[in-house]
Structure formats: structure tokens, C-alpha cells
C-alpha positions as a Markdown table, in Angstrom:
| # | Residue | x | y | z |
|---|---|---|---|---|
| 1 | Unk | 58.4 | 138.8 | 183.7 |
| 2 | Unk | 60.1 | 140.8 | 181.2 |
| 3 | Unk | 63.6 | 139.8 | 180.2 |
| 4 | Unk | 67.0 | 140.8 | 181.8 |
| 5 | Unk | 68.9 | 140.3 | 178.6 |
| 6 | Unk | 67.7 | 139.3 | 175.2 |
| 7 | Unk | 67.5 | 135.0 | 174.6 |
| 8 | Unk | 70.0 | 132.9 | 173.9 |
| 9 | Unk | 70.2 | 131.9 | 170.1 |
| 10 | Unk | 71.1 | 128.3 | 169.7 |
| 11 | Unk | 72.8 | 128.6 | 166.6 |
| 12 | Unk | 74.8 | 131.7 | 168.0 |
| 13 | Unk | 76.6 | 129.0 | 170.4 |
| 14 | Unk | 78.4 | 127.0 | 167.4 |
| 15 | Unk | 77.2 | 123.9 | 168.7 |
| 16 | Unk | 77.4 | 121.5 | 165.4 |
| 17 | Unk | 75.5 | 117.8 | 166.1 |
| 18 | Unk | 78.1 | 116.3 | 164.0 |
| 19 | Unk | 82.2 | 115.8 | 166.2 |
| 20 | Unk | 83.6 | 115.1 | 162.8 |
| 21 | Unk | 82.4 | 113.4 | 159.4 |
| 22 | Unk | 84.4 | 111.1 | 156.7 |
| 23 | Unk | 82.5 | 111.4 | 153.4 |
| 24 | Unk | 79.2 | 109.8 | 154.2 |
| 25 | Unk | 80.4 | 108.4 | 157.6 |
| 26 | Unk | 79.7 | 110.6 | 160.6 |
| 27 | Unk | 80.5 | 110.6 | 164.5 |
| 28 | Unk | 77.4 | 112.3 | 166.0 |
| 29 | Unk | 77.8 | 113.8 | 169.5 |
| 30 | Unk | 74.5 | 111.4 | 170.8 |
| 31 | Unk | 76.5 | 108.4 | 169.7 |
| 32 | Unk | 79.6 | 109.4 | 171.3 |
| 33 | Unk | 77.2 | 109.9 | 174.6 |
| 34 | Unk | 76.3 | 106.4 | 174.4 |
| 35 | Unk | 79.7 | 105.4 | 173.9 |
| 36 | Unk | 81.1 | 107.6 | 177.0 |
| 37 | Unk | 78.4 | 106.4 | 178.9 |
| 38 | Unk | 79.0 | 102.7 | 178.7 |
| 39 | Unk | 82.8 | 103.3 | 179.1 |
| 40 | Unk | 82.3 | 105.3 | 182.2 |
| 41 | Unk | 80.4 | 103.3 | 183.8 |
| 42 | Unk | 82.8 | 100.1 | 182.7 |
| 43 | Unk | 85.3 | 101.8 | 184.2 |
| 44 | Unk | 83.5 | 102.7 | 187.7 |
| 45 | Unk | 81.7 | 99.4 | 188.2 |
| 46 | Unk | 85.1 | 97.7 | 187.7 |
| 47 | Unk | 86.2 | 100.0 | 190.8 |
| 48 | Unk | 82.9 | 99.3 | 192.7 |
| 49 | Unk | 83.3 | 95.6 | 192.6 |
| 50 | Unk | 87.0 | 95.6 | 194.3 |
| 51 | Unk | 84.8 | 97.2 | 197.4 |
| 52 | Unk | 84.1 | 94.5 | 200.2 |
| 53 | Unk | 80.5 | 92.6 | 199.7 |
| 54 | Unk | 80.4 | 92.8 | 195.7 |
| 55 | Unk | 77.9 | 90.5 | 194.5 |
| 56 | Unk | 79.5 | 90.1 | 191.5 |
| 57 | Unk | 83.6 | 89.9 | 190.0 |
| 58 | Unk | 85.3 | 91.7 | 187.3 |
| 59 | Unk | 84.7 | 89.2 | 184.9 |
| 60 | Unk | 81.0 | 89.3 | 185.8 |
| 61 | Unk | 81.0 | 93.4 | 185.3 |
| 62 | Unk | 82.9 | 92.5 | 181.6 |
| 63 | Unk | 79.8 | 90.2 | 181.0 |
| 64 | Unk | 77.3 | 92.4 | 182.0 |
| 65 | Unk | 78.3 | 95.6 | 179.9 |
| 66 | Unk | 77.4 | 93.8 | 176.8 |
| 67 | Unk | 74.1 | 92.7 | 178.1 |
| 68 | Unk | 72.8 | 95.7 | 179.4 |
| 69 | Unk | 74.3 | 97.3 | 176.4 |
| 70 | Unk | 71.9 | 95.8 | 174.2 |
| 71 | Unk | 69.4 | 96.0 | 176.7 |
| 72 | Unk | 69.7 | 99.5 | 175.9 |
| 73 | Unk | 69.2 | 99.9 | 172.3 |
| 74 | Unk | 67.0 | 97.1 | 172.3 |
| 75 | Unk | 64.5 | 98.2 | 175.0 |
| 76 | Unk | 65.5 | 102.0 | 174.1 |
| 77 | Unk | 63.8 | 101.9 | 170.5 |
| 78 | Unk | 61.0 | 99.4 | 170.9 |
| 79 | Unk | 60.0 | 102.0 | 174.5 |
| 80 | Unk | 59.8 | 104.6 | 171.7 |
| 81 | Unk | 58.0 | 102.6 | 169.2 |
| 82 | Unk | 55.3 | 101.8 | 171.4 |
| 83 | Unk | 54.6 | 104.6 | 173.5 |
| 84 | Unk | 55.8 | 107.7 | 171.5 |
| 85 | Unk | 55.1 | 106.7 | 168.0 |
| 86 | Unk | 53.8 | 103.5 | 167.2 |
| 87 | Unk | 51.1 | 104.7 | 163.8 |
| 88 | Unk | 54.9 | 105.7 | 162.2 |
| 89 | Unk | 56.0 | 102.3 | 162.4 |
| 90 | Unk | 52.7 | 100.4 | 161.9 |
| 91 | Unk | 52.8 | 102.2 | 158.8 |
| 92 | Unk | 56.7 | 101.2 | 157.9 |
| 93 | Unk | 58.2 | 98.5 | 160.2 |
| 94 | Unk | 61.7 | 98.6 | 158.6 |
| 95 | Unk | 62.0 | 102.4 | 160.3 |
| 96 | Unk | 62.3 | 100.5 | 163.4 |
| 97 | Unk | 66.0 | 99.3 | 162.4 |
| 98 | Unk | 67.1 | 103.1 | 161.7 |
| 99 | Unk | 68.5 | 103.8 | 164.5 |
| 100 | Unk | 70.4 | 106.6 | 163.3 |
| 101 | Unk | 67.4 | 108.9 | 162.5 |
| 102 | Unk | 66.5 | 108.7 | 166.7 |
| 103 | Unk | 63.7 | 108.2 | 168.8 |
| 104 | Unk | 65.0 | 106.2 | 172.1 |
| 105 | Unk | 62.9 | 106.0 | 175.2 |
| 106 | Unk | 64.4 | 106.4 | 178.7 |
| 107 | Unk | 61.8 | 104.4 | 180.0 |
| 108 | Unk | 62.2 | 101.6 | 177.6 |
| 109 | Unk | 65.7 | 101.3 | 177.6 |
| 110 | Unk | 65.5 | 100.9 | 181.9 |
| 111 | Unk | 63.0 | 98.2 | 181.1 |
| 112 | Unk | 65.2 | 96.7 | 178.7 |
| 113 | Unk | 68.6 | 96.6 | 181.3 |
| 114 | Unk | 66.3 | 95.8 | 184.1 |
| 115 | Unk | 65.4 | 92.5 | 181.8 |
| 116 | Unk | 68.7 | 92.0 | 180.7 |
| 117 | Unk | 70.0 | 92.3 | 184.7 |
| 118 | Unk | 67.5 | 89.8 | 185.6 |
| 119 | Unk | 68.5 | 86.5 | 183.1 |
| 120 | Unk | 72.4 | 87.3 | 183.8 |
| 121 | Unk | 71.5 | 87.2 | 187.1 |
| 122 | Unk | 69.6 | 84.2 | 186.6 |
| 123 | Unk | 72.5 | 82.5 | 185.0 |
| 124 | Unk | 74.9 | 82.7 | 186.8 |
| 125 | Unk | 73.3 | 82.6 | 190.1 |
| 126 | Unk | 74.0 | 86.2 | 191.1 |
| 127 | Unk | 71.6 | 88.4 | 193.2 |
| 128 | Unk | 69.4 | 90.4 | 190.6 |
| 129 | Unk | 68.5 | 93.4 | 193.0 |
| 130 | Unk | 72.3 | 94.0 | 194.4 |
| 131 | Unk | 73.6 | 94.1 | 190.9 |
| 132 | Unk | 70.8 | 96.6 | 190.1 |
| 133 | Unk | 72.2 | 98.8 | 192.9 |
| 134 | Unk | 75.7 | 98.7 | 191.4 |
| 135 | Unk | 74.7 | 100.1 | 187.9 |
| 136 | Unk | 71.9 | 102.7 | 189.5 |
| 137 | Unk | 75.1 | 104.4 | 190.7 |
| 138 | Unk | 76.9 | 104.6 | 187.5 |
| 139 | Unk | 73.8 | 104.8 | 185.1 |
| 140 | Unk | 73.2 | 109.2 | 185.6 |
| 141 | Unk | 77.0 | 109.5 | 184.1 |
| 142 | Unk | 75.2 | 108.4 | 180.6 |
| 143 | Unk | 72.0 | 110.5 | 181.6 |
| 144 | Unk | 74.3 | 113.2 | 181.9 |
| 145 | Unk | 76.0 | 113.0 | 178.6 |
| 146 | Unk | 72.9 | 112.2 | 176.8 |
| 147 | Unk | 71.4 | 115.4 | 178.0 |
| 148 | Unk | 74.1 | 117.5 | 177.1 |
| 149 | Unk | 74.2 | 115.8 | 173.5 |
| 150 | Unk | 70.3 | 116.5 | 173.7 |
| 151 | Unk | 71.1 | 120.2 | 174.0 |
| 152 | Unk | 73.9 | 120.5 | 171.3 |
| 153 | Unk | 71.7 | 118.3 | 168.7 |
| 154 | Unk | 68.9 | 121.4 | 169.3 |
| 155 | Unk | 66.2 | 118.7 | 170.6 |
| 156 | Unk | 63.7 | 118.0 | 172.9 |
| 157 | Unk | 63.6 | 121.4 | 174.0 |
| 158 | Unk | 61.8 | 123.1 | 176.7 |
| 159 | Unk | 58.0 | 124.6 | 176.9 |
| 160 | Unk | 58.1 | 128.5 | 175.7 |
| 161 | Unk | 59.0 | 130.7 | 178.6 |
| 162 | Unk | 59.8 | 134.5 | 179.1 |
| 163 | Unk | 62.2 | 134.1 | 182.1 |
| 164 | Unk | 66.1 | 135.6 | 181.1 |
| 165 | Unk | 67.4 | 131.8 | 180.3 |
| 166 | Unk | 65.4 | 131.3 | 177.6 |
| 167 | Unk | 67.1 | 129.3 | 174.5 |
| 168 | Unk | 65.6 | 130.1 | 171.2 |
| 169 | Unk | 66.2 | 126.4 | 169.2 |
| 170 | Unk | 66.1 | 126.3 | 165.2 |
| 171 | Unk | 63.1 | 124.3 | 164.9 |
| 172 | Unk | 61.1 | 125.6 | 167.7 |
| 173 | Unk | 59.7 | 128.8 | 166.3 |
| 174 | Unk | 60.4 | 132.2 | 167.1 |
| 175 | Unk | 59.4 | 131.7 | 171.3 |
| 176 | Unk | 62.3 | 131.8 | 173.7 |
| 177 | Unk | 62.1 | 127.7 | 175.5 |
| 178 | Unk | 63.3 | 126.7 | 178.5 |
| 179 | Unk | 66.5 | 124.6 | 178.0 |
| 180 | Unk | 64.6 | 121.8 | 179.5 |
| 181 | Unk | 67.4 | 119.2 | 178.7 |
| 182 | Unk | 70.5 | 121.1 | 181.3 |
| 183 | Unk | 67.5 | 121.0 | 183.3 |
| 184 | Unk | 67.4 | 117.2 | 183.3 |
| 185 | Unk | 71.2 | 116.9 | 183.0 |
| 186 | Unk | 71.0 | 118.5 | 186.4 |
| 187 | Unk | 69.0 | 116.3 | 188.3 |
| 188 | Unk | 69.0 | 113.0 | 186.2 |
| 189 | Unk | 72.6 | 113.1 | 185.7 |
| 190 | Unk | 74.7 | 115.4 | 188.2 |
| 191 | Unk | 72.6 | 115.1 | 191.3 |
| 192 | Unk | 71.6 | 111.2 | 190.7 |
| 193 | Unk | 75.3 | 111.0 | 190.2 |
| 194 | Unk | 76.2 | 113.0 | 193.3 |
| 195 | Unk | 73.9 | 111.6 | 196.1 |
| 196 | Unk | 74.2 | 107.9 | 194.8 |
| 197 | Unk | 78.4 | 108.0 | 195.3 |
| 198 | Unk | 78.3 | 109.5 | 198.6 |
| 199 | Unk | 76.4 | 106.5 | 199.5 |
| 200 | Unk | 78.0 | 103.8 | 197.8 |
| 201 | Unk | 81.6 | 105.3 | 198.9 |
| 202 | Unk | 81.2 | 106.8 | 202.2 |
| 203 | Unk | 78.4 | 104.5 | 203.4 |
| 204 | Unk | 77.2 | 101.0 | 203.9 |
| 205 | Unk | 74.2 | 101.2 | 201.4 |
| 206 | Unk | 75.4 | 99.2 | 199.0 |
| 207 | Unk | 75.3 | 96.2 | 201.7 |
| 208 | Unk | 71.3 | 97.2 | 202.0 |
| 209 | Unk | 69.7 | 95.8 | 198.5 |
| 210 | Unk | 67.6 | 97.9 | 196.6 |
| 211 | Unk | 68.3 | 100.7 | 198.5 |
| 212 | Unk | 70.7 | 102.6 | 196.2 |
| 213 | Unk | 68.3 | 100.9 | 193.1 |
| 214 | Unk | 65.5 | 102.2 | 194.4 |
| 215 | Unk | 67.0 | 105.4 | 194.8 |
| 216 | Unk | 68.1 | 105.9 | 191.6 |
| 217 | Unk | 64.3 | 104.5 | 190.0 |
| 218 | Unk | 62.0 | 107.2 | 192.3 |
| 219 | Unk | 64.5 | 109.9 | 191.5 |
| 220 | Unk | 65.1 | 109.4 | 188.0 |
| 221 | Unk | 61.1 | 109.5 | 188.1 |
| 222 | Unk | 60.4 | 111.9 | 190.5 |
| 223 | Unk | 62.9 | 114.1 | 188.6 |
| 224 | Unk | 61.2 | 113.1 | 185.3 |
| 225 | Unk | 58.1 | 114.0 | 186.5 |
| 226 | Unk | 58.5 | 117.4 | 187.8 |
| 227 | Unk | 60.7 | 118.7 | 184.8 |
| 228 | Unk | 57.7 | 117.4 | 182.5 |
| 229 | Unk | 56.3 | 120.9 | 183.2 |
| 230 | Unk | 58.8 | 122.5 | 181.6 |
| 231 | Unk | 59.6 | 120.3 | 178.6 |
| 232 | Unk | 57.3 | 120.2 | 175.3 |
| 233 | Unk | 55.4 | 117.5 | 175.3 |
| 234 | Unk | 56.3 | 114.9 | 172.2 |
| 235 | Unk | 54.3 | 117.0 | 169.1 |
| 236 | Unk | 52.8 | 113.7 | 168.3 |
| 237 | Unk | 50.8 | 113.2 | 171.5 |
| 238 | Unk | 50.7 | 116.6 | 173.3 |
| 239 | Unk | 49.6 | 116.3 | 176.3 |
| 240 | Unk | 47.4 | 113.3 | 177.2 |
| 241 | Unk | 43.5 | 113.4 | 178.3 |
| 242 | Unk | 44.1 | 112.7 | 181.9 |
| 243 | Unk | 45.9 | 116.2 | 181.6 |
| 244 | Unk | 49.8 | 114.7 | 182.3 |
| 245 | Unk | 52.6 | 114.0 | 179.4 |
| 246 | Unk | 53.8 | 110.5 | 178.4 |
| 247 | Unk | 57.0 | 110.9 | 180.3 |
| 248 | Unk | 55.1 | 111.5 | 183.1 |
| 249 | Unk | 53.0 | 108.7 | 182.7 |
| 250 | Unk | 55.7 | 106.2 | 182.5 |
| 251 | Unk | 57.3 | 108.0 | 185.4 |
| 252 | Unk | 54.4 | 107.0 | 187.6 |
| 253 | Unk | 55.5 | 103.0 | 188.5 |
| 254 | Unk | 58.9 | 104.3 | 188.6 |
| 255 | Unk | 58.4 | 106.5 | 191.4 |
| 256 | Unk | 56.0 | 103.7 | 193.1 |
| 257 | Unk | 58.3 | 100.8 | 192.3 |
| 258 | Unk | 61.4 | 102.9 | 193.6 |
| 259 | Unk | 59.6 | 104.0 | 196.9 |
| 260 | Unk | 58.8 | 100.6 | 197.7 |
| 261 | Unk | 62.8 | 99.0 | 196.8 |
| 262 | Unk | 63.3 | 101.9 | 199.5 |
| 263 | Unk | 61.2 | 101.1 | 202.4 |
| 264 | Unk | 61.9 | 97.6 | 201.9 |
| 265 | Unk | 65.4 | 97.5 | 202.1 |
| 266 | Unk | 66.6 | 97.3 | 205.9 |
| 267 | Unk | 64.4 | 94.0 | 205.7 |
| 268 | Unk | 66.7 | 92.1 | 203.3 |
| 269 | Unk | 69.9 | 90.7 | 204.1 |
| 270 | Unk | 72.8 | 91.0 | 201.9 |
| 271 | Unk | 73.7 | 88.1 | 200.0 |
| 272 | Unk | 77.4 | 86.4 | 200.5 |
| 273 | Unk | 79.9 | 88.3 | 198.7 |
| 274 | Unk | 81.7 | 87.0 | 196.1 |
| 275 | Unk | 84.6 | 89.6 | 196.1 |
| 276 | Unk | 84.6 | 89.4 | 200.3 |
| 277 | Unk | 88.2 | 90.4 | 201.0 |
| 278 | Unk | 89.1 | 92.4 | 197.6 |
């Protein structure tokens, strides 16, 4: 298909990865995704918790934040170590602690709040799944945000493509790529974000657990998974011998684990709600 208008030149959009800088000190757009994120979704979950049936109380959701905040980083950087790149850091361990060079794994850093989720749940005697349905429907506003500070940093770009939309990035070579990461801020962020707060707010599916968790899992994965096609693979691995990418690999028992929190939702009964009357 031959192009309606020439591509869009990243660098002609003045997007600069770096807010503001203070002599060797600098405030990178990604960080201040990560930052938004976690205050967004502070803010909402203290909202979502003044709802009748919360299994959990203010001071719970205060708690929480810090432990899925380091559930994060934590299971973020060690997903990326081990699946995207683990000869790098066999090869120099201490990279692992540079956090401000990149490399974070979606899939790592679920694993590592899903953890996290499960021994504060565990410790204070709260239901694990219920509390997993509150964050699923504040998790897509960090998506969101990271995806867009994907874009601005010029990463992580798209597969080459001819269509019109076409972005050519800085360190991708001459060949027009789909802007794979508004693609995934999309779907992962806005829609995940859209369809999971119609539910909570205008329905009773946050009374059902694992229904708005499981939501959330299969279509973060299924979303994942499709958009795979149109993102480069990770130039250390390509594409893997069973002919799909990493991300679509560890998509697979996302989709699985979601569809099944789904179908087996109407069978569980809500726990007693802490917050019964707020």
C-alpha cells in the first residue's frame, strides 16, 4: 500500500526523554510514569474502598501501595533478567541494580504484585483474589502512561510497515515502524481502563471475585498477544523457534489463568466486607 503522506519523523515531534535535568540529576519521562501511575491508582483505590463490600480499608490501600510498589521494581527487573536478557547479567551481575539504564518486564512485574498481594493478604487476613480485583481496575492507568513514555523515549518500536502512520524512530533505521507502543496504550491502558470502571462503578462485579481480576489478566494478554505482530521482537531473541515472540509466550498462562478467574467467578461468594456501610 503506497503512502498517503510521507512518515512521521520522531525527532520532528520534539519529544525530549528527559522533563527537566539538574547538573547530573535528571527527571526522565518513564520515571515520572511510574510515579503517576502509583499516585493514580492511590488515589482511585482509596475511592474504590469507600464503595459497599470493600475487602479491604484505607489504611489497608496505604499499606498495600508500598508493597506492590516494590513488587514492581522488584519482579519488573528480575522478569527482564531472566527472560529477555539473562547472558548480559550472567556476564555482570551488578547491571542488575541499574535501574536507570531500563529493561523492566510487564510480565515480571505482574508476577511480582501478584506475590506481593498474596503475603499482605496473608497477613492480615484479607481475601487475596478480591484485592486483586481492586488493583486490575486501576493497574491500565500506569500501562497507559508507560506506553506513552515508551513512545516519547523512541523505544520499543513497532515492526517496519508501509501503511500512512508509520513512525520513523532514531535508532530503528531508515524503515517507516508501526508506533506499536500508542497501539498498546490503546488497549492495555485506555480500553482495560474503560471496560474495567464501567464494571466496578455501574455494576456489581466487584462483589463476584476474580471476575474483574481475571478480566484484566486475559485482556492485558490477549491484548499482548495480538499487538506482538506488530511490535519488533526484543533484538536479542527475535523471534523464538516455535515461531511466536517472548511477549507472546509469557502472554500464554495469562490468557489461560485469566479465562479461568472468569468462568469461575459466579461460583465464589464474596467474602464479609470490611468497609460494609462506607
Amino acid at each position: 500500500m503506497p503512502f498517503f503522506h510521507p512518515p512521521v519523523e520522531w525527532g520532528s515531534l520534539g519529544l525530549d526523554p528527559v522533563l527537566f535535568s539538574i547538573g547530573p540529576l535528571a527527571l526522565r519521562w518513564y520515571s515520572l510514569a511510574y510515579i503517576g501511575g502509583i499516585l493514580a491508582g492511590w488515589w482511585m483505590l482509596l475511592r474504590m474502598v469507600k464503595r459497599p463490600g470493600s475487602p479491604m480499608t484505607a489504611k489497608h490501600v496505604d499499606d498495600l501501595v508500598t508493597w506492590c510498589t516494590l513488587g514492581v521494581i522488584l519482579g519488573g527487573r528480575l522478569g527482564y533478567v531472566i527472560f529477555y536478557n539473562p547472558a548480559q547479567y550472567l556476564s555482570d551481575p551488578l547491571a542488575i541494580l541499574k535501574l536507570w539504564e531500563g529493561g523492566m518486564s510487564f510480565h515480571g512485574g505482574l508476577t511480582g504484585v501478584i506475590v506481593a498481594i498474596l503475603l499482605y493478604a496473608r497477613s492480615k487476613g484479607l481475601s487475596a483474589l478480591r484485592i486483586l480485583d481492586y488493583l486490575a481496575v486501576v493497574t491500565p492507568v500506569g500501562l497507559l502512561l508507560g506506553r506513552f513514555a515508551n513512545f516519547v523515549n523512541g523505544e520499543l518500536w513497532g515492526r517496519a510497515t508501509d501503511g500512512s502512520w508509520g513512525v520513523i524512530f532514531p535508532d530503528a533505521g531508515p524503515e517507516p515502524r508501526h508506533p506499536s507502543q500508542l497501539y498498546e496504550a490503546a488497549l492495555e491502558g485506555a480500553l482495560l481502563f474503560l471496560v474495567l470502571n464501567i464494571l466496578f462503578w455501574a455494576t456489581s462485579a466487584r462483589m463476584k471475585p476474580g471476575l474483574l481480576g481475571g478480566l484484566f489478566i486475559a485482556g492485558y494478554g490477549l491484548s499482548r498477544f495480538v499487538i506482538e505482530f506488530f511490535r519488533e521482537p526484543d533484538a536479542q531473541l527475535g523471534v523464538l523457534s516455535i515461531g511466536l515472540t517472548m511477549g507472546q509466550l509469557l502472554s500464554l498462562p495469562m490468557i489461560l489463568l485469566g479465562l479461568y478467574l472468569l468462568a469461575t467467578s459466579s461460583r465464589r461468594e464474596p467474602l464479609t466486607a470490611l468497609n460494609p456501610a462506607a
